Short mmCIF file of C-alpha atoms in Angstrom, two decimals:
data_model
loop_
_atom_site.label_atom_id
_atom_site.label_comp_id
_atom_site.label_asym_id
_atom_site.label_seq_id
_atom_site.Cartn_x
_atom_site.Cartn_y
_atom_site.Cartn_z
CA MET A 1 61.32 -30.32 -74.16
CA LYS A 2 60.75 -30.99 -70.52
CA GLU A 3 60.11 -28.05 -67.78
CA LEU A 4 63.13 -27.54 -65.34
CA PRO A 5 62.69 -28.48 -61.81
CA GLN A 6 62.60 -25.58 -59.47
CA GLU A 7 65.87 -26.90 -58.05
CA TYR A 8 67.56 -25.93 -61.39
CA TYR A 9 66.96 -22.52 -60.80
CA GLN A 10 67.94 -22.53 -56.83
CA LEU A 11 71.10 -24.06 -57.86
CA LEU A 12 71.69 -21.95 -60.75
CA GLU A 13 71.22 -18.88 -58.73
CA GLU A 14 73.78 -20.10 -55.71
CA ILE A 15 76.17 -20.33 -58.59
CA GLN A 16 75.26 -17.16 -60.27
CA ALA A 17 76.03 -15.44 -56.91
CA ALA A 18 79.19 -17.13 -55.85
CA ASP A 19 80.59 -16.48 -59.47
CA PHE A 20 79.31 -13.13 -59.22
CA VAL A 21 81.45 -12.37 -56.05
CA LEU A 22 84.47 -13.89 -58.11
CA VAL A 23 84.17 -11.23 -61.00
CA GLU A 24 83.86 -8.31 -58.75
CA LEU A 25 86.82 -9.55 -56.76
CA SER A 26 88.66 -10.16 -59.77
CA LEU A 27 88.12 -6.65 -60.98
CA TYR A 28 89.05 -5.26 -57.99
CA LEU A 29 92.43 -7.51 -57.59
CA ASP A 30 93.42 -6.13 -61.00
CA THR A 31 93.58 -2.77 -59.68
CA HIS A 32 94.55 -3.89 -56.11
CA PRO A 33 96.89 -6.98 -56.56
CA ASN A 34 98.29 -6.89 -52.96
CA ASP A 35 95.13 -6.90 -50.91
CA ILE A 36 96.05 -10.30 -49.34
CA GLU A 37 92.45 -10.46 -47.55
CA ALA A 38 90.78 -10.06 -51.11
CA ILE A 39 92.71 -12.93 -52.73
CA GLN A 40 91.80 -15.17 -49.50
CA GLN A 41 88.10 -14.32 -50.20
CA PHE A 42 88.58 -14.92 -53.74
CA ASN A 43 89.96 -18.43 -53.43
CA GLN A 44 87.54 -19.43 -50.79
CA TYR A 45 84.76 -18.48 -53.15
CA ALA A 46 86.30 -20.18 -56.15
CA GLN A 47 86.42 -23.27 -54.01
CA TYR A 48 82.85 -22.77 -53.03
CA SER A 49 82.03 -22.25 -56.71
CA LYS A 50 83.53 -25.58 -57.81
CA GLN A 51 81.69 -27.40 -55.10
CA LEU A 52 78.47 -25.92 -56.69
CA LYS A 53 79.25 -26.42 -59.86
CA GLN A 54 79.94 -30.00 -59.41
CA MET A 55 76.47 -30.67 -57.61
CA PHE A 56 74.68 -28.88 -60.45
CA GLU A 57 76.75 -30.69 -63.24
CA SER A 58 75.98 -33.96 -61.87
CA LYS A 59 71.93 -33.13 -62.04
CA PHE A 60 71.87 -31.11 -64.85
CA GLY A 61 74.73 -31.66 -67.33
CA ALA A 62 77.92 -29.90 -68.30
CA LEU A 63 78.31 -26.09 -67.68
CA GLN A 64 81.93 -25.41 -69.61
CA GLN A 65 82.82 -26.46 -73.11
CA PHE A 66 86.37 -27.79 -74.52
CA GLY A 67 86.78 -30.23 -71.40
CA ASN A 68 86.45 -27.64 -68.76
CA SER A 69 83.43 -29.64 -67.55
CA PHE A 70 83.47 -33.53 -67.97
CA SER A 71 80.69 -34.79 -70.08
CA ASP A 72 78.33 -37.53 -69.12
CA ALA A 73 77.43 -40.28 -71.78
CA ASN A 74 74.63 -38.13 -73.32
CA TRP A 75 76.90 -35.09 -74.39
CA SER A 76 74.59 -32.89 -72.37
CA TRP A 77 76.09 -29.88 -73.64
CA GLY A 78 74.00 -30.05 -76.44
CA THR A 79 70.64 -31.41 -74.90
CA MET A 80 69.94 -29.14 -71.93
CA PRO A 81 68.17 -25.84 -72.29
CA TRP A 82 70.57 -22.81 -73.01
CA PRO A 83 70.70 -19.78 -70.78
CA TRP A 84 68.72 -17.51 -72.99
CA GLN A 85 65.93 -20.17 -72.91
CA VAL A 86 65.54 -20.86 -69.16
CA MET B 1 91.24 1.45 -40.24
CA ASN B 2 89.55 3.08 -43.36
CA GLU B 3 85.96 3.41 -42.92
CA LYS B 4 84.45 4.99 -45.72
CA HIS B 5 81.78 6.96 -43.98
CA GLN B 6 78.01 6.87 -44.94
CA LYS B 7 77.63 8.94 -48.02
CA SER B 8 78.26 12.56 -47.50
CA PHE B 9 77.09 13.20 -51.22
CA THR B 10 74.05 13.06 -53.27
CA THR B 11 73.60 10.74 -56.43
CA VAL B 12 71.09 12.73 -58.18
CA LYS B 13 71.29 16.78 -59.06
CA SER B 14 69.17 18.87 -60.59
CA TYR B 15 69.08 22.11 -62.60
CA ARG B 16 66.63 24.41 -64.30
CA PRO B 17 67.01 24.98 -68.04
CA PHE B 18 66.22 28.63 -69.02
CA HIS B 19 62.72 29.00 -70.31
CA SER B 20 62.14 31.71 -72.76
CA ARG B 21 58.85 33.45 -73.34
CA TYR B 22 58.91 32.58 -77.04
CA ASP B 23 59.43 28.64 -76.39
CA PRO B 24 56.42 26.77 -77.80
CA CYS B 25 55.87 24.01 -75.43
CA LYS B 26 55.24 24.02 -71.68
CA PRO B 27 58.68 23.93 -69.56
CA ILE B 28 60.11 20.91 -68.39
CA GLY B 29 60.91 22.73 -65.14
CA VAL B 30 63.76 20.89 -63.35
CA LYS B 31 66.13 18.53 -65.40
CA TYR B 32 67.98 15.92 -63.28
CA TYR B 33 70.93 13.91 -63.75
CA SER B 34 72.89 11.35 -62.20
CA THR B 35 76.17 11.66 -60.14
CA PRO B 36 77.03 7.78 -59.24
CA PRO B 37 79.43 7.12 -56.24
CA ASN B 38 82.24 6.24 -58.37
CA LEU B 39 82.75 10.17 -59.09
CA PHE B 40 83.52 10.57 -55.22
CA LEU B 41 85.67 7.73 -54.07
CA GLY B 42 88.91 7.84 -55.85
CA PHE B 43 91.00 4.83 -55.55
CA GLN B 44 89.02 2.32 -53.44
CA PRO B 45 90.30 1.54 -50.19
CA PRO B 46 90.32 -1.85 -48.60
CA ASN B 47 87.68 -3.40 -46.44
CA LEU B 48 84.83 -1.40 -47.62
CA GLN B 49 81.55 -2.89 -46.33
CA GLN B 50 80.35 -5.79 -48.43
CA PHE B 51 76.85 -7.39 -49.27
CA SER B 52 76.22 -10.97 -49.16
CA ALA B 53 76.69 -12.79 -52.39
CA LYS B 54 72.99 -13.07 -52.97
CA GLU B 55 72.72 -9.63 -52.35
CA ALA B 56 75.49 -8.61 -54.20
CA LEU B 57 74.03 -10.51 -57.24
CA LYS B 58 70.61 -8.77 -56.96
CA LYS B 59 71.93 -5.30 -56.69
CA GLY B 60 74.88 -5.57 -58.95
CA THR B 61 78.02 -4.73 -56.89
CA LEU B 62 79.55 -6.39 -53.96
CA TRP B 63 80.23 -3.18 -52.26
CA ARG B 64 77.56 -1.18 -50.28
CA PHE B 65 79.59 2.01 -51.19
CA PHE B 66 78.68 1.56 -55.17
CA TYR B 67 75.28 0.64 -54.85
CA ASP B 68 73.11 3.43 -56.43
CA TYR B 69 69.45 2.46 -57.29
CA TYR B 70 68.17 4.20 -60.44
CA GLU B 71 64.50 5.32 -61.09
CA ASN B 72 63.06 7.77 -63.11
CA PRO B 73 63.25 10.78 -61.51
CA TYR B 74 60.63 12.52 -63.39
CA GLU B 75 57.95 9.85 -62.72
CA LYS B 76 59.02 10.02 -58.76
CA LYS B 77 58.88 13.81 -58.32
CA GLY B 78 55.89 14.38 -60.38
CA ARG B 79 56.04 16.50 -63.33
CA MET C 1 91.63 -18.07 -75.33
CA TRP C 2 87.84 -17.74 -74.75
CA PHE C 3 85.77 -20.18 -72.79
CA TYR C 4 82.15 -20.22 -72.71
CA GLU C 5 80.14 -21.08 -69.79
CA LYS C 6 76.56 -22.11 -70.20
CA LYS C 7 74.89 -19.78 -67.79
CA LEU C 8 73.74 -16.20 -67.66
CA GLN C 9 75.66 -13.85 -65.34
CA TYR C 10 72.47 -12.66 -64.00
CA PRO C 11 68.95 -14.45 -63.86
CA VAL C 12 66.98 -12.52 -66.52
CA ARG C 13 63.44 -12.35 -66.29
CA VAL C 14 60.83 -10.50 -68.31
CA SER C 15 57.28 -10.30 -66.77
CA THR C 16 55.39 -8.41 -69.37
CA CYS C 17 54.79 -9.41 -72.72
CA ASN C 18 55.66 -6.31 -74.68
CA PRO C 19 57.89 -6.74 -77.81
CA LYS C 20 58.08 -2.69 -78.30
CA LEU C 21 60.72 -3.01 -75.41
CA ALA C 22 62.99 -4.98 -77.86
CA LYS C 23 63.45 -2.31 -79.85
CA TYR C 24 64.92 -0.06 -77.57
CA LEU C 25 66.96 -2.88 -75.66
CA ILE C 26 68.62 -3.19 -79.15
CA GLU C 27 70.50 -0.07 -78.52
CA GLN C 28 72.69 -1.63 -76.06
CA TYR C 29 73.25 -4.75 -78.37
CA GLY C 30 74.29 -3.20 -81.49
CA GLY C 31 74.53 0.65 -80.39
CA ALA C 32 77.39 2.65 -80.04
CA ASP C 33 77.50 2.62 -76.34
CA GLY C 34 76.36 -1.16 -76.09
CA GLU C 35 77.82 -3.95 -74.66
CA LEU C 36 79.05 -5.39 -77.98
CA ALA C 37 81.04 -1.99 -78.46
CA ALA C 38 82.19 -2.25 -75.03
CA ALA C 39 83.56 -5.66 -75.10
CA LEU C 40 85.16 -5.18 -78.38
CA ARG C 41 86.98 -1.91 -77.60
CA TYR C 42 88.34 -3.12 -74.43
CA LEU C 43 89.51 -6.48 -75.69
CA ASN C 44 91.42 -4.68 -78.85
CA GLN C 45 93.07 -2.07 -76.75
CA ARG C 46 94.59 -4.48 -74.47
CA TYR C 47 97.37 -5.50 -76.94
CA THR C 48 98.89 -2.23 -76.64
CA ILE C 49 98.37 -0.85 -73.17
CA PRO C 50 101.06 -1.51 -70.08
CA ASP C 51 101.13 -4.71 -68.63
CA LYS C 52 99.86 -3.77 -65.23
CA VAL C 53 96.56 -2.60 -66.75
CA VAL C 54 95.80 -5.59 -69.15
CA GLY C 55 94.35 -7.92 -66.85
CA LEU C 56 91.73 -5.50 -66.29
CA LEU C 57 90.82 -4.59 -69.96
CA THR C 58 90.61 -8.61 -70.31
CA ASP C 59 88.66 -9.29 -67.49
CA ILE C 60 86.16 -6.39 -68.01
CA GLY C 61 85.99 -6.88 -71.66
CA THR C 62 85.11 -10.59 -71.33
CA GLU C 63 82.25 -9.50 -68.73
CA GLU C 64 80.75 -7.30 -71.54
CA PHE C 65 80.21 -10.29 -73.85
CA ALA C 66 78.12 -11.90 -70.47
CA HIS C 67 76.03 -8.64 -70.79
CA LEU C 68 75.76 -8.98 -74.43
CA GLU C 69 74.14 -12.21 -73.65
CA MET C 70 71.58 -10.83 -71.21
CA ILE C 71 70.50 -8.18 -73.76
CA ALA C 72 70.14 -10.88 -76.32
CA THR C 73 67.99 -12.93 -73.67
CA MET C 74 65.97 -10.22 -72.93
CA VAL C 75 65.20 -9.34 -76.58
CA TYR C 76 64.60 -13.12 -77.37
CA LYS C 77 62.06 -13.27 -74.54
CA LEU C 78 60.23 -10.51 -75.72
CA THR C 79 60.19 -11.36 -79.41
CA LYS C 80 60.36 -15.42 -79.89
CA ASP C 81 56.40 -16.02 -79.46
CA ALA C 82 55.50 -12.54 -81.37
CA THR C 83 53.69 -13.22 -84.57
CA PRO C 84 54.60 -10.83 -87.54
CA GLU C 85 51.42 -8.70 -86.90
CA GLN C 86 52.64 -7.81 -83.36
CA LEU C 87 56.02 -7.21 -84.43
CA LYS C 88 54.89 -4.78 -86.64
CA GLU C 89 52.73 -2.97 -83.91
CA ALA C 90 55.64 -2.99 -81.76
CA GLY C 91 57.67 -0.80 -84.91
CA LEU C 92 59.69 -4.02 -85.84
CA GLY C 93 58.09 -4.52 -88.93
CA GLU C 94 61.27 -3.42 -90.97
CA HIS C 95 63.37 -5.81 -88.45
CA TYR C 96 61.02 -8.71 -89.41
CA VAL C 97 61.13 -8.31 -92.99
CA ASN C 98 64.76 -8.62 -92.85
CA HIS C 99 65.60 -10.84 -90.11
CA ASP C 100 62.32 -12.41 -88.63
CA SER C 101 63.04 -12.79 -84.99
CA ALA C 102 66.39 -12.97 -85.56
CA LEU C 103 68.76 -10.66 -83.51
CA PHE C 104 70.98 -8.38 -85.20
CA TYR C 105 73.76 -5.86 -84.33
CA ASN C 106 71.97 -2.43 -84.96
CA ASN C 107 70.89 0.39 -82.64
CA ALA C 108 67.48 1.31 -81.93
CA ALA C 109 67.28 3.35 -84.99
CA GLY C 110 68.26 0.52 -87.08
CA THR C 111 71.53 1.74 -87.89
CA PRO C 112 73.91 -1.40 -88.26
CA TRP C 113 77.17 -1.63 -85.68
CA THR C 114 80.34 -0.26 -86.98
CA ALA C 115 83.77 -0.34 -85.93
CA THR C 116 83.76 3.45 -85.97
CA TYR C 117 82.06 3.17 -82.67
CA ILE C 118 85.23 2.31 -81.10
CA GLN C 119 88.64 3.27 -80.89
CA ALA C 120 92.29 2.47 -79.91
CA LYS C 121 94.75 5.00 -79.98
CA GLY C 122 97.40 3.51 -78.76
CA ASP C 123 98.20 6.10 -76.17
CA PRO C 124 96.97 4.43 -72.39
CA ILE C 125 95.79 7.65 -71.23
CA ALA C 126 93.68 8.30 -74.12
CA ASP C 127 92.45 4.83 -74.44
CA LEU C 128 91.55 4.41 -70.88
CA TYR C 129 89.61 7.88 -70.88
CA GLU C 130 87.50 6.51 -73.78
CA ASP C 131 86.90 3.45 -71.55
CA ILE C 132 85.62 5.89 -68.77
CA ALA C 133 83.52 7.77 -71.17
CA ALA C 134 81.91 4.46 -72.68
CA GLU C 135 81.04 3.24 -69.41
CA GLU C 136 79.19 6.38 -68.35
CA LYS C 137 77.33 6.67 -71.89
CA ALA C 138 76.24 2.82 -71.22
CA ARG C 139 74.99 3.85 -67.64
CA ALA C 140 73.35 6.98 -68.98
CA THR C 141 71.56 4.48 -71.99
CA TYR C 142 70.52 2.05 -69.31
CA GLN C 143 68.98 4.95 -67.43
CA TRP C 144 66.77 5.87 -70.39
CA ILE C 145 65.97 2.40 -71.24
CA ILE C 146 64.54 2.03 -67.55
CA ASP C 147 62.40 5.28 -67.95
CA MET C 148 60.86 3.72 -70.99
CA SER C 149 60.14 0.27 -69.53
CA ASP C 150 57.75 -0.35 -67.04
CA ASP C 151 58.17 -4.24 -66.79
CA PRO C 152 59.57 -4.59 -63.12
CA ASP C 153 61.53 -7.79 -63.56
CA LEU C 154 63.00 -6.59 -66.94
CA ASN C 155 64.08 -3.42 -64.99
CA ASP C 156 65.99 -5.32 -62.10
CA GLY C 157 68.08 -6.57 -65.02
CA LEU C 158 68.68 -3.43 -66.39
CA ARG C 159 69.51 -1.65 -62.96
CA PHE C 160 72.01 -4.68 -62.43
CA LEU C 161 73.55 -3.70 -65.80
CA ARG C 162 73.55 0.06 -65.09
CA GLN C 163 75.31 -0.79 -61.74
CA ARG C 164 78.03 -2.83 -63.53
CA GLU C 165 78.86 0.14 -65.51
CA ILE C 166 79.51 2.45 -62.24
CA VAL C 167 81.61 -0.41 -61.09
CA HIS C 168 83.48 -0.83 -64.50
CA SER C 169 83.76 3.23 -64.62
CA GLN C 170 85.27 3.08 -60.92
CA ARG C 171 87.75 0.51 -62.30
CA PHE C 172 89.18 2.26 -65.29
CA ARG C 173 89.45 5.65 -63.09
CA GLU C 174 91.75 3.54 -61.08
CA ALA C 175 93.73 2.21 -64.02
CA VAL C 176 94.55 5.91 -64.85
CA GLU C 177 95.71 6.19 -61.31
CA ILE C 178 98.07 3.29 -61.58
CA LEU C 179 99.54 4.47 -64.96
CA LYS C 180 100.18 8.07 -63.46
CA GLU C 181 102.39 6.06 -61.26
CA GLU C 182 101.91 8.67 -58.39
CA ARG C 183 100.47 6.16 -56.09
CA ASP C 184 103.65 4.70 -54.30
CA ARG C 185 105.99 7.88 -55.01
CA LYS C 186 106.52 9.71 -51.57
CA LYS C 187 104.75 12.94 -51.49
CA PHE C 188 106.76 15.57 -49.58
CA PHE C 189 104.41 18.29 -47.99
#
């Protein structure tokens, strides 16, 4: 299997960072459902995460299963390295 | 409004287990235990200071208050 | 319904080839206070807990599977290139004979995972206090594994996981407060 370019790791880390903020905010909002500012921050990051993932997926294939990501003609879901391999 | 002050508590505590004259081994001296920030906050107030997304990922939390770096206290303080 | 996203929550790196550590890491894979126990415990409790707390149990339970995957990645990286000789030296000879380098849900002592590690009393306060205790136990276990490891990259990942336990403990404590229903009550002094 070919090696992954540096760009893969860089973009992936951006996504991991944005998604981590979303997880933290989700847990916070689960116990603080009325914090409007937190909800705003959540939605901002949700938007940002989607943008990053679109970029990532166009270069490196689908991130989500069952149609939550579109597939390319090669069904990259099965061909790109798996997270514990990278 | 609600500025959670710089930490007025410590996150590592220590104690000395009793050493008996009949104990076979050299005494460990001091034992340490962790008292992480979640013990001291109560219900999280809004607007606590946040890390940047990248920093938050590295550190494991979005909020500065909860960050509690762990290192082996026995190695650090020498035994 | 569950979905899988093809990425780790946190970029796991292991810098030293030291399969011995895999034996200790597996404690958080198939052990009593490990990530599998956590995920199954929270996801199972949520069916019979008051609505206002179901979201939290669902979200934390789901995050625990991501942590399980991180531990699996650490173990995988440490054992995938090991020869049987190296595994034997690492104290994993018994494991190899049964599993080769396949992962399995047991603890560091080799005891297989069991549902007796978790509980669901159906009493929200009992369930949440079990959850708080579970998070503190997991936090402590990560401390002990960090103590046993001198791999700086691996320890970064372990510190991340320990930090997550601190935040989870915080949220479960808040859930108890929510269920006490004292928060919006007017207090008279």
